[in-house]
Amino acid sequence: MVRRALEEAIHAALKEMGLDLRLKVAKAPKDKPGDYGVPLFALAKELRKPPQTIAEELKSRLELPPFVEEAIPVGGYLNFRLRTEDLLEEALRPKGPFPKREGLVLIEHTSVNPNKELHVGHLRNIVLGDSLARILDYAGREVLVLNYIDDTGRQAAETLFALRHYGLTWDGKEKYDHFAGRAYVRLHQDPEYEKLQPAIEEVLHALEQGELREEVNRILLAQMATMHALAAHYDLLVWESDIVRAGLLKKALAILEQSPHVFRPTEGKYAGALVMDASPFIPGLEDPYFVLVRSGGAATYYAKDIAFQFWKMGLLEGLPFRPYENPYYPHLRTSAPEGEPYTPRAQETINVIDVRQSHPQALVRAALALAGRPDLAQRAFHLAYETVLLEGKQMSGRKGLSVSVDEVLEEARRRALAVISEKNPDHPDKEEAARMVALGAIRFAMSKTEPRKQIDFRYQEALSFEGDTGPYVQYAHARAHAILRKAGEWGPPDPAQATPYERELALALLDFEEAVLEAAEEKSPHVLAQYLLDLAAAWNAYYNAKEEGRPATPVLTAPEGLRELRLELVRSLQETLKTGLGLLGIPAPEVM
């Protein structure tokens, strides 16, 4: 990979100059000489030299990779021009997944309460987790994806209670999770809600004993139809009731109680409770004590999260699994009392949970450190993300102000179908294309923004075939595929005939693997999404290039040798777009 090879060469040269620094190489601006460059202004203070002088000295010490034609000092930058033949060879090189390396990465995402339909706020969680799992797998990691089922939580208890209390019977006309969700909303709007708490507690107790699993599973299966429609993948389901029954909570607390920072105060507001002093690991807390077990004996969700994390990373064993019967995921396994024991022993975990859960996730890391594993604490990553608005509106499931993922998918499909019917009335399969475009619009809209920034999803913007959208990238892929379909077979290319246009497109293709690795390292799919937008823009610029009012880059009618070179570039571009879209869980239509 070009950029990383340049970065390694620069690192070696800087070490000779007395600085053990790694600098980032980036594309050079179009109005400057060279293809890539590195800024050196930050070194001026340490080396006590002007940036231009540093650039000259760095050039003299650099052992340039063979694909570099020239290193060019430009102001406070050192730029690099690549040899055209090497550039084209690298751009046309077939790309594939990176070799696997040791160490399991466990990603937990979705983990929706099994009490109602998925709403638009869950979209971002699912897309971030699923896309990151695909990216990490491609980048050479062993990945396991887990979906946590909180079947002992109050939300599930309230839905099951409401279905019984109001005597509701499902007539099969709507998805079962929508039917159950309406009961949940009705309960929260009931003036008698507070008086119903004792009866709800009885249902909660039955859930904790694992007595109502089939009722919860009925809701879960309806939710999984939506997850499947979103093209999300899972390896394991873990039910909270199984964690309780397997005694993992008790075992985790026994480990923590060996630490002097976990104790039972005998007086004050925490008297009789088991508390954790997190101050050594989370500085600046006004109150550093966190309750793990209340004085009455009930464990808090902090404690449950910690026990689950201990199991993920191999500090606890004893959770059994068996195949999960469902129509969507044939290889999915689920925790179950009658299963076979399994412990993932993940070297790294990624919990995809919204930013409001940052504090509990910090406590989970603190608990790993208290258990004597600060190394694991450093590898327990919280992928925090901000909320999603729909057409500018905040969602609230409890108040019934949410919009379901099923509704979003259907509305996007309907709008995509209208656009395709208008733009391509002779399309051979409008319905399937509309499904693919709708899914691309939704998933790309959830992927393209940094997780820590809020998203305002708007149908018209997301479904546009222009701008920073999924359909824009899909359309670029379809346009490339159309050229290849017309071309049939072709012979060897002639790189010597390359023009500056081919050079520019080849440069855009070079950074795909870099983008994948950077997205994996930063644990953020938006890096790859932005690369795909840039690549699609480079392709459109190439496709539409004109000189004196005439097309400058015809592919099928180009002279022999140049035609083949252009076809090879189009093939590489089409494959790169398809692979990149696939890593974001987005289909790549051949016709739009």
Coordinates of C-alpha atoms in Angstrom, one line a residue:
M1 CA 0.0 0.0 0.0
V2 CA 1.4 3.3 -1.2
R3 CA 0.7 5.6 1.7
R4 CA 1.9 3.2 4.4
A5 CA 5.1 2.5 2.5
L6 CA 5.8 6.2 2.3
E7 CA 5.0 6.7 6.0
E8 CA 7.4 3.9 6.9
A9 CA 10.2 5.4 4.8
I10 CA 9.5 8.9 6.4
H11 CA 9.6 7.3 9.9
A12 CA 12.9 5.7 9.2
A13 CA 14.4 9.0 7.9
L14 CA 13.1 11.0 10.9
K15 CA 14.7 8.5 13.3
E16 CA 18.0 9.3 11.7
M17 CA 17.3 12.9 12.4
G18 CA 16.6 12.1 16.0
L19 CA 12.8 12.1 16.0
D20 CA 10.9 8.8 16.5
L21 CA 7.7 10.2 15.0
R22 CA 5.1 8.8 12.6
L23 CA 3.6 11.3 10.2
K24 CA 0.5 10.9 8.1
V25 CA 0.8 11.0 4.4
A26 CA -2.1 12.5 2.4
K27 CA -3.1 13.4 -1.1
A28 CA -1.3 16.5 -2.4
P29 CA -3.5 19.4 -3.4
K30 CA -4.3 19.5 -7.1
D31 CA -2.5 22.9 -7.6
K32 CA 0.8 21.5 -6.1
P33 CA 3.4 19.2 -7.7
G34 CA 3.3 15.5 -6.7
D35 CA 0.6 12.9 -5.8
Y36 CA 1.1 12.6 -2.1
G37 CA 2.7 14.8 0.6
V38 CA 3.5 15.2 4.2
P39 CA 3.4 18.4 6.2
L40 CA 6.4 19.2 8.3
F41 CA 5.4 22.4 10.1
A42 CA 4.9 20.6 13.4
L43 CA 8.6 19.6 13.4
A44 CA 10.0 23.1 13.2
K45 CA 10.0 23.8 16.9
E46 CA 11.6 20.5 17.9
L47 CA 14.3 20.6 15.2
R48 CA 14.7 24.4 15.4
K49 CA 14.7 24.7 11.7
P50 CA 12.4 26.2 9.1
P51 CA 9.9 23.7 7.5
Q52 CA 11.5 24.2 4.1
T53 CA 14.9 23.3 5.4
I54 CA 13.4 20.2 7.2
A55 CA 11.8 19.1 3.9
E56 CA 15.2 19.4 2.1
E57 CA 17.0 17.4 4.8
L58 CA 14.3 14.8 5.0
K59 CA 14.5 14.3 1.2
S60 CA 18.3 13.8 1.4
R61 CA 17.9 11.1 4.1
L62 CA 14.9 9.3 2.6
E63 CA 15.3 5.9 1.0
L64 CA 12.5 6.3 -1.5
P65 CA 10.3 3.2 -2.3
P66 CA 10.8 2.1 -5.9
F67 CA 7.4 3.3 -7.0
V68 CA 8.3 6.9 -6.2
E69 CA 9.6 8.9 -9.2
E70 CA 10.6 12.0 -7.3
A71 CA 10.4 13.7 -3.8
I72 CA 9.6 17.4 -4.1
P73 CA 10.1 19.9 -1.3
V74 CA 7.2 22.4 -1.5
G75 CA 7.2 25.1 1.2
G76 CA 6.7 23.2 4.4
Y77 CA 5.8 20.0 2.7
L78 CA 7.6 17.1 1.1
N79 CA 5.6 15.8 -1.8
F80 CA 6.0 12.6 -3.8
R81 CA 5.3 11.9 -7.4
L82 CA 4.6 8.2 -8.3
R83 CA 5.9 6.5 -11.4
T84 CA 2.9 6.2 -13.7
E85 CA 3.4 2.5 -14.6
D86 CA 3.7 1.6 -10.9
L87 CA 0.7 3.7 -10.1
L88 CA -1.4 1.9 -12.8
E89 CA -0.1 -1.5 -11.7
E90 CA -1.1 -0.9 -8.1
A91 CA -4.5 0.5 -9.1
L92 CA -5.3 -2.5 -11.3
R93 CA -4.0 -5.1 -8.7
P94 CA -6.9 -7.4 -7.6
K95 CA -7.9 -6.6 -4.0
G96 CA -9.0 -9.1 -1.5
P97 CA -9.4 -9.5 2.3
F98 CA -6.3 -9.1 4.4
P99 CA -4.7 -12.3 5.9
K100 CA -6.2 -13.3 9.2
R101 CA -4.3 -12.6 12.4
E102 CA -4.8 -14.1 15.9
G103 CA -7.1 -12.6 18.4
L104 CA -10.9 -12.6 18.5
V105 CA -12.9 -9.3 18.3
L106 CA -16.3 -9.6 19.8
I107 CA -18.8 -7.0 18.6
E108 CA -22.1 -6.5 20.5
H109 CA -24.7 -4.5 18.7
T110 CA -28.5 -4.1 18.2
S111 CA -29.4 -5.5 21.7
V112 CA -32.9 -4.1 21.4
N113 CA -35.4 -4.6 24.3
P114 CA -37.7 -7.5 23.2
N115 CA -40.9 -5.6 23.9
K116 CA -41.8 -3.7 20.7
E117 CA -40.8 -3.0 17.1
L118 CA -37.4 -1.5 16.2
H119 CA -37.6 2.2 15.8
V120 CA -35.5 4.7 13.8
G121 CA -33.1 5.2 16.8
H122 CA -32.0 1.6 16.5
L123 CA -31.0 2.0 12.9
R124 CA -27.7 3.6 13.7
N125 CA -26.7 1.0 16.2
I126 CA -27.4 -1.9 13.8
V127 CA -25.7 -0.2 10.8
L128 CA -22.6 0.9 12.8
G129 CA -22.1 -2.6 14.4
D130 CA -22.8 -4.6 11.3
S131 CA -20.6 -2.4 9.1
L132 CA -17.8 -2.4 11.5
A133 CA -17.9 -6.2 11.8
R134 CA -17.7 -6.5 8.0
I135 CA -14.8 -4.0 7.9
L136 CA -12.8 -5.7 10.6
D137 CA -13.3 -9.2 9.0
Y138 CA -12.0 -7.8 5.7
A139 CA -9.1 -6.2 7.6
G140 CA -8.0 -9.6 8.8
R141 CA -9.6 -9.9 12.2
E142 CA -11.5 -12.9 13.6
V143 CA -14.9 -11.4 14.4
L144 CA -17.8 -12.7 16.4
V145 CA -21.1 -10.7 16.5
L146 CA -23.4 -10.9 19.5
N147 CA -26.9 -9.7 20.1
Y148 CA -27.9 -9.4 23.8
I149 CA -31.5 -10.1 24.7
D150 CA -32.7 -8.4 27.8
D151 CA -35.5 -10.8 28.6
T152 CA -35.5 -10.0 32.3
G153 CA -35.9 -6.2 31.9
R154 CA -38.9 -4.1 32.9
Q155 CA -39.7 -3.2 29.2
A156 CA -40.3 -6.8 28.3
A157 CA -42.3 -7.4 31.5
E158 CA -44.5 -4.4 30.8
T159 CA -45.3 -5.5 27.3
L160 CA -46.2 -9.1 28.3
F161 CA -48.3 -7.7 31.2
A162 CA -50.1 -5.3 28.9
L163 CA -51.0 -8.0 26.4
R164 CA -52.6 -10.0 29.2
H165 CA -54.1 -7.1 31.1
Y166 CA -55.9 -5.7 28.1
G167 CA -56.9 -9.2 26.8
L168 CA -55.3 -8.5 23.5
T169 CA -55.3 -11.2 20.8
W170 CA -53.1 -11.0 17.7
D171 CA -55.1 -11.3 14.5
G172 CA -52.0 -11.7 12.2
K173 CA -52.7 -8.5 10.2
E174 CA -49.6 -6.7 11.4
K175 CA -46.1 -7.7 12.5
Y176 CA -46.2 -9.2 16.0
D177 CA -43.7 -6.8 17.4
H178 CA -45.8 -3.8 16.2
F179 CA -48.8 -5.5 17.9
A180 CA -46.9 -5.9 21.1
G181 CA -45.5 -2.4 20.9
R182 CA -48.9 -0.9 20.8
A183 CA -49.8 -2.7 24.1
Y184 CA -46.6 -1.3 25.7
V185 CA -47.5 2.3 24.6
R186 CA -51.1 1.8 25.8
L187 CA -49.8 0.7 29.3
H188 CA -47.7 3.9 29.6
Q189 CA -50.7 6.0 28.7
D190 CA -52.9 4.3 31.2
P191 CA -54.0 6.5 34.1
E192 CA -53.8 3.4 36.3
Y193 CA -50.2 2.8 35.4
E194 CA -48.8 3.4 38.9
K195 CA -51.4 1.1 40.5
L196 CA -50.4 -1.7 38.2
Q197 CA -46.8 -1.9 39.4
P198 CA -47.3 -4.9 41.7
A199 CA -48.8 -7.0 39.0
I200 CA -46.0 -5.9 36.6
E201 CA -43.4 -7.0 39.2
E202 CA -45.0 -10.5 39.2
V203 CA -44.4 -10.7 35.5
L204 CA -40.8 -9.4 36.0
H205 CA -40.2 -12.2 38.5
A206 CA -41.5 -14.8 36.2
L207 CA -39.2 -13.5 33.4
E208 CA -36.2 -13.8 35.8
Q209 CA -37.1 -17.4 36.4
G210 CA -37.1 -18.0 32.6
E211 CA -40.8 -18.9 32.6
L212 CA -42.0 -16.7 29.8
R213 CA -39.2 -17.2 27.3
E214 CA -41.5 -18.3 24.4
E215 CA -43.6 -15.2 24.7
V216 CA -40.5 -13.0 24.5
N217 CA -39.1 -15.1 21.7
R218 CA -42.2 -14.5 19.7
I219 CA -41.5 -10.7 19.8
L220 CA -37.8 -11.3 19.1
L221 CA -38.5 -13.3 16.0
A222 CA -40.6 -10.5 14.6
Q223 CA -37.8 -8.0 15.4
M224 CA -35.3 -10.3 13.6
A225 CA -37.4 -10.1 10.4
T226 CA -36.5 -6.3 10.5
M227 CA -32.8 -7.0 11.3
H228 CA -32.7 -9.4 8.4
A229 CA -34.3 -6.8 6.0
L230 CA -31.5 -4.5 7.1
A231 CA -28.9 -7.1 6.0
A232 CA -27.5 -7.3 9.6
H233 CA -25.6 -10.5 10.6
Y234 CA -25.3 -12.2 14.0
D235 CA -23.4 -15.2 15.3
L236 CA -24.7 -15.4 18.9
L237 CA -27.8 -14.5 20.9
V238 CA -27.2 -14.1 24.7
W239 CA -30.3 -14.0 26.9
E240 CA -30.0 -12.2 30.2
S241 CA -32.0 -14.9 32.0
D242 CA -29.3 -17.4 31.0
I243 CA -26.6 -15.3 32.4
V244 CA -28.5 -15.2 35.7
R245 CA -29.2 -18.9 35.7
A246 CA -25.6 -19.8 34.9
G247 CA -24.5 -17.9 38.0
L248 CA -22.1 -15.6 36.1
L249 CA -23.2 -12.6 38.2
K250 CA -22.4 -14.3 41.4
K251 CA -19.0 -15.4 40.0
A252 CA -18.2 -11.9 38.8
L253 CA -19.0 -10.4 42.2
A254 CA -16.8 -13.0 43.9
I255 CA -13.9 -11.8 41.7
L256 CA -14.5 -8.2 42.4
E257 CA -14.8 -8.7 46.1
Q258 CA -11.2 -9.7 46.2
S259 CA -10.3 -6.1 45.4
P260 CA -10.0 -3.5 48.2
H261 CA -12.0 -1.1 46.1
V262 CA -15.1 -3.3 46.3
F263 CA -16.7 -3.5 49.8
R264 CA -19.8 -3.2 51.9
P265 CA -20.1 0.1 53.9
T266 CA -21.6 -0.3 57.4
E267 CA -23.0 3.2 57.6
G268 CA -24.2 6.1 55.5
K269 CA -26.4 6.0 52.4
Y270 CA -24.6 2.9 51.0
A271 CA -24.9 0.9 54.2
G272 CA -25.3 -2.8 53.5
A273 CA -24.8 -2.5 49.7
L274 CA -21.9 -3.9 47.8
V275 CA -20.2 -0.9 46.2
M276 CA -17.3 -0.3 43.8
D277 CA -14.9 2.7 44.3
A278 CA -14.1 3.7 40.7
S279 CA -11.9 6.7 41.6
P280 CA -8.6 5.0 40.8
F281 CA -9.8 4.5 37.2
I282 CA -12.3 7.3 36.6
P283 CA -10.8 10.5 38.0
G284 CA -12.8 13.6 38.9
L285 CA -16.0 11.9 40.1
E286 CA -18.1 13.8 42.6
D287 CA -19.3 10.5 44.0
P288 CA -16.9 7.6 43.2
Y289 CA -19.1 4.9 44.7
F290 CA -21.3 2.7 42.5
V291 CA -23.7 0.2 43.8
L292 CA -23.3 -3.4 42.4
V293 CA -25.7 -5.1 44.8
R294 CA -28.4 -3.1 46.7
S295 CA -28.8 -3.6 50.5
G296 CA -31.9 -5.6 49.8
G297 CA -29.9 -8.1 47.6
A298 CA -30.9 -7.0 44.1
A299 CA -28.1 -6.6 41.6
T300 CA -27.9 -3.4 39.6
Y301 CA -27.5 -3.4 35.8
Y302 CA -23.9 -2.2 36.3
A303 CA -23.2 -5.6 37.9
K304 CA -24.9 -7.5 35.1
D305 CA -23.0 -5.6 32.5
I306 CA -19.7 -6.4 34.3
A307 CA -20.5 -10.1 34.6
F308 CA -21.3 -10.2 30.9
Q309 CA -18.1 -8.4 30.0
F310 CA -16.1 -10.8 32.2
W311 CA -17.6 -13.7 30.2
K312 CA -16.9 -12.1 26.9
M313 CA -13.2 -11.8 27.7
G314 CA -12.7 -15.2 29.3
L315 CA -12.7 -14.3 33.0
L316 CA -15.8 -16.4 33.5
E317 CA -17.1 -19.6 31.9
G318 CA -20.2 -21.7 32.0
L319 CA -22.7 -20.2 29.5
P320 CA -24.3 -22.9 27.3
F321 CA -25.3 -22.5 23.7
R322 CA -27.4 -24.4 21.1
P323 CA -28.6 -23.7 17.5
Y324 CA -31.4 -21.1 17.4
E325 CA -34.4 -22.1 15.4
N326 CA -35.4 -19.2 13.1
P327 CA -36.1 -18.5 9.4
Y328 CA -33.5 -15.8 8.9
Y329 CA -30.1 -16.9 10.2
P330 CA -29.4 -20.6 9.7
H331 CA -26.1 -20.7 11.6
L332 CA -27.2 -18.5 14.6
R333 CA -26.6 -19.9 18.0
T334 CA -28.4 -18.9 21.2
S335 CA -27.7 -19.3 24.9
A336 CA -29.9 -21.9 26.5
P337 CA -29.9 -24.0 29.7
E338 CA -29.7 -27.3 27.7
G339 CA -26.8 -26.2 25.4
E340 CA -23.1 -26.8 25.3
P341 CA -20.7 -24.5 27.2
Y342 CA -18.9 -21.9 25.2
T343 CA -16.6 -19.0 26.2
P344 CA -15.4 -16.6 23.4
R345 CA -12.3 -15.4 25.2
A346 CA -12.2 -12.2 23.1
Q347 CA -9.0 -10.3 23.1
E348 CA -10.9 -7.2 22.2
T349 CA -14.6 -6.2 22.6
I350 CA -16.6 -3.4 20.9
N351 CA -19.9 -2.5 22.5
V352 CA -22.1 -0.4 20.2
I353 CA -24.2 1.6 22.6
D354 CA -25.3 5.2 22.4
V355 CA -23.3 8.0 24.0
R356 CA -25.7 8.2 27.0
Q357 CA -24.2 4.9 28.2
S358 CA -20.6 6.2 28.3
H359 CA -20.5 6.2 32.0
P360 CA -21.7 2.6 32.6
Q361 CA -19.2 1.5 29.9
A362 CA -16.5 3.3 31.8
L363 CA -17.5 1.3 34.9
V364 CA -17.2 -2.0 33.0
R365 CA -13.6 -1.1 32.1
A366 CA -12.9 -0.1 35.6
A367 CA -14.2 -3.5 36.8
L368 CA -11.8 -5.3 34.5
A369 CA -8.9 -3.3 35.9
L370 CA -10.1 -4.1 39.5
A371 CA -10.2 -7.8 38.5
G372 CA -6.5 -7.5 37.8
R373 CA -6.8 -7.2 34.0
P374 CA -6.0 -3.6 33.0
D375 CA -4.8 -5.0 29.7
L376 CA -8.3 -6.2 28.9
A377 CA -9.7 -2.9 30.1
Q378 CA -7.7 -1.1 27.5
R379 CA -9.2 -3.4 24.8
A380 CA -12.8 -3.0 25.9
F381 CA -14.0 -0.3 23.5
H382 CA -17.3 1.6 23.6
L383 CA -18.4 2.6 20.2
A384 CA -20.6 5.6 21.3
Y385 CA -22.9 7.3 18.9
E386 CA -25.3 10.2 19.0
T387 CA -29.0 10.1 18.4
V388 CA -30.9 10.0 15.1
L389 CA -33.6 12.5 14.2
L390 CA -36.2 11.7 11.5
E391 CA -37.1 14.7 9.3
G392 CA -35.9 16.9 12.2
K393 CA -38.0 15.1 14.9
Q394 CA -36.7 13.4 18.1
M395 CA -38.2 9.9 18.7
S396 CA -39.6 8.5 21.9
G397 CA -40.8 4.9 22.0
R398 CA -42.4 5.1 25.4
K399 CA -44.6 8.0 24.4
G400 CA -45.5 6.4 21.1
L401 CA -43.7 9.1 19.1
S402 CA -41.4 6.7 17.3
V403 CA -41.3 5.7 13.7
S404 CA -40.5 2.0 13.1
V405 CA -37.6 0.7 11.0
D406 CA -40.1 -1.2 9.0
E407 CA -42.0 2.0 8.1
V408 CA -38.7 3.7 7.1
L409 CA -37.7 0.8 4.9
E410 CA -41.1 0.7 3.2
E411 CA -41.2 4.5 2.7
A412 CA -37.7 4.5 1.3
R413 CA -38.6 1.6 -1.0
R414 CA -41.7 3.3 -2.2
R415 CA -39.8 6.5 -3.0
A416 CA -36.9 4.7 -4.7
L417 CA -39.4 2.8 -6.9
A418 CA -40.9 6.1 -8.0
V419 CA -37.5 7.5 -8.9
I420 CA -36.4 4.4 -10.8
S421 CA -39.7 4.2 -12.7
E422 CA -39.2 7.8 -13.8
K423 CA -35.5 7.5 -14.7
N424 CA -35.5 4.0 -16.2
P425 CA -39.1 2.9 -17.1
D426 CA -37.7 -0.1 -18.9
H427 CA -35.8 -1.4 -15.9
P428 CA -36.0 -5.3 -15.9
D429 CA -36.7 -5.6 -12.1
K430 CA -37.8 -2.3 -10.6
E431 CA -39.0 -3.8 -7.3
E432 CA -35.7 -5.4 -6.5
A433 CA -33.7 -2.3 -7.6
A434 CA -36.0 -0.2 -5.3
R435 CA -35.3 -2.5 -2.4
M436 CA -31.5 -2.3 -3.0
V437 CA -31.6 1.5 -3.4
A438 CA -33.7 2.0 -0.3
L439 CA -31.4 -0.2 1.8
G440 CA -28.4 1.7 0.3
A441 CA -29.9 5.0 1.2
I442 CA -30.7 4.1 4.8
R443 CA -27.5 2.3 5.6
F444 CA -25.2 4.9 3.9
A445 CA -27.0 7.7 5.7
M446 CA -26.3 5.9 9.0
S447 CA -22.6 5.2 8.0
K448 CA -21.4 8.4 6.5
T449 CA -21.4 10.6 9.6
E450 CA -18.9 10.3 12.4
P451 CA -20.6 8.4 15.3
R452 CA -20.3 11.3 17.7
K453 CA -22.3 13.6 15.5
Q454 CA -26.1 13.6 15.4
I455 CA -27.9 12.5 12.3
D456 CA -31.1 14.0 10.9
F457 CA -32.4 11.4 8.4
R458 CA -34.4 12.9 5.6
Y459 CA -35.8 10.7 2.8
Q460 CA -35.4 13.2 -0.1
E461 CA -31.7 13.8 0.7
A462 CA -30.9 10.2 1.4
L463 CA -32.5 8.9 -1.8
S464 CA -30.9 11.4 -4.1
F465 CA -28.8 10.1 -6.9
E466 CA -26.5 13.1 -6.4
G467 CA -24.5 14.3 -3.5
D468 CA -23.2 12.4 -0.5
T469 CA -25.7 9.5 -0.6
G470 CA -25.7 5.7 -1.0
P471 CA -27.7 5.9 -4.3
Y472 CA -25.0 8.2 -5.7
V473 CA -22.3 5.5 -5.0
Q474 CA -24.6 2.7 -6.2
Y475 CA -25.3 4.6 -9.5
A476 CA -21.6 5.1 -10.0
H477 CA -21.2 1.3 -9.7
A478 CA -24.1 0.7 -12.1
R479 CA -22.7 3.1 -14.7
A480 CA -19.3 1.3 -14.6
H481 CA -21.0 -2.1 -14.9
A482 CA -23.0 -1.0 -18.0
I483 CA -19.7 -0.1 -19.8
L484 CA -18.2 -3.5 -18.9
R485 CA -21.4 -5.3 -20.0
K486 CA -21.2 -3.6 -23.4
A487 CA -17.4 -4.3 -23.8
G488 CA -17.5 -8.1 -23.7
E489 CA -13.9 -9.5 -23.6
W490 CA -10.8 -7.4 -24.2
G491 CA -7.0 -7.9 -24.6
P492 CA -4.0 -6.6 -22.7
P493 CA -3.8 -2.9 -21.8
D494 CA -1.0 -0.5 -22.9
P495 CA 0.0 1.6 -19.8
A496 CA 2.2 3.7 -22.0
Q497 CA -0.9 5.4 -23.5
A498 CA -2.2 6.6 -20.2
T499 CA -3.2 10.2 -20.1
P500 CA -3.5 12.5 -17.0
Y501 CA -7.1 11.4 -16.8
E502 CA -6.2 7.7 -16.3
R503 CA -3.6 8.8 -13.8
E504 CA -6.1 10.7 -11.7
L505 CA -8.6 7.9 -11.6
A506 CA -5.8 5.4 -10.7
L507 CA -4.8 7.6 -7.8
A508 CA -8.4 7.6 -6.5
L509 CA -8.3 3.7 -6.6
L510 CA -5.1 3.5 -4.6
D511 CA -6.6 4.4 -1.3
F512 CA -9.2 1.7 -0.9
E513 CA -7.2 -0.6 1.3
E514 CA -5.9 2.4 3.3
A515 CA -9.5 3.5 3.9
V516 CA -10.5 0.0 5.1
L517 CA -7.6 -0.2 7.5
E518 CA -8.2 3.3 8.8
A519 CA -11.9 2.5 9.3
A520 CA -10.9 -0.6 11.2
E521 CA -8.3 1.1 13.4
E522 CA -10.6 4.1 14.2
K523 CA -13.6 1.7 14.6
S524 CA -15.7 4.1 12.4
P525 CA -17.3 3.1 9.1
H526 CA -17.6 6.8 8.1
V527 CA -14.0 6.7 6.9
L528 CA -14.8 4.0 4.3
A529 CA -18.1 5.8 3.4
Q530 CA -16.2 9.0 2.7
Y531 CA -13.7 7.2 0.6
L532 CA -16.5 5.7 -1.6
L533 CA -18.0 9.1 -2.1
D534 CA -14.6 10.4 -3.2
L535 CA -14.1 7.5 -5.5
A536 CA -17.5 7.9 -7.1
A537 CA -16.8 11.6 -7.6
A538 CA -13.5 10.8 -9.2
W539 CA -15.2 8.3 -11.5
N540 CA -17.9 10.8 -12.5
A541 CA -15.3 13.4 -13.2
Y542 CA -13.5 10.9 -15.4
Y543 CA -16.7 9.8 -17.2
N544 CA -17.8 13.3 -17.9
A545 CA -14.4 14.8 -18.8
K546 CA -14.4 17.0 -21.9
E547 CA -11.9 18.7 -24.1
E548 CA -13.1 21.4 -26.5
G549 CA -16.7 20.3 -25.9
R550 CA -16.0 16.6 -26.8
P551 CA -15.7 13.6 -24.5
A552 CA -12.1 13.3 -23.3
T553 CA -12.2 9.8 -22.0
P554 CA -14.4 7.6 -24.2
V555 CA -13.8 4.0 -23.2
L556 CA -15.4 1.7 -25.8
T557 CA -14.3 3.8 -28.8
A558 CA -10.7 4.6 -27.6
P559 CA -7.7 3.4 -29.6
E560 CA -6.5 -0.1 -29.1
G561 CA -4.4 -0.4 -26.0
L562 CA -5.8 2.7 -24.4
R563 CA -9.3 1.2 -24.7
E564 CA -8.1 -1.9 -22.8
L565 CA -6.4 0.2 -20.2
R566 CA -9.6 2.2 -19.6
L567 CA -11.6 -1.0 -19.4
E568 CA -9.2 -2.4 -16.8
L569 CA -9.6 0.8 -14.8
V570 CA -13.3 0.7 -15.1
R571 CA -13.3 -3.0 -14.0
S572 CA -11.1 -2.2 -11.0
L573 CA -13.4 0.7 -10.1
Q574 CA -16.5 -1.4 -10.4
E575 CA -15.0 -4.1 -8.2
T576 CA -13.8 -1.6 -5.6
L577 CA -17.1 0.1 -5.4
K578 CA -18.9 -3.2 -5.0
T579 CA -16.6 -4.4 -2.3
G580 CA -16.7 -1.1 -0.4
L581 CA -20.5 -1.0 -0.6
G582 CA -20.6 -4.6 0.6
L583 CA -18.4 -3.7 3.6
L584 CA -21.1 -1.2 4.6
G585 CA -23.8 -3.8 4.1
I586 CA -25.1 -2.1 0.9
P587 CA -26.0 -4.0 -2.3
A588 CA -24.5 -2.9 -5.6
P589 CA -27.2 -2.9 -8.3
E590 CA -26.0 -3.6 -11.8
V591 CA -28.8 -1.6 -13.3
M592 CA -30.5 1.5 -11.9

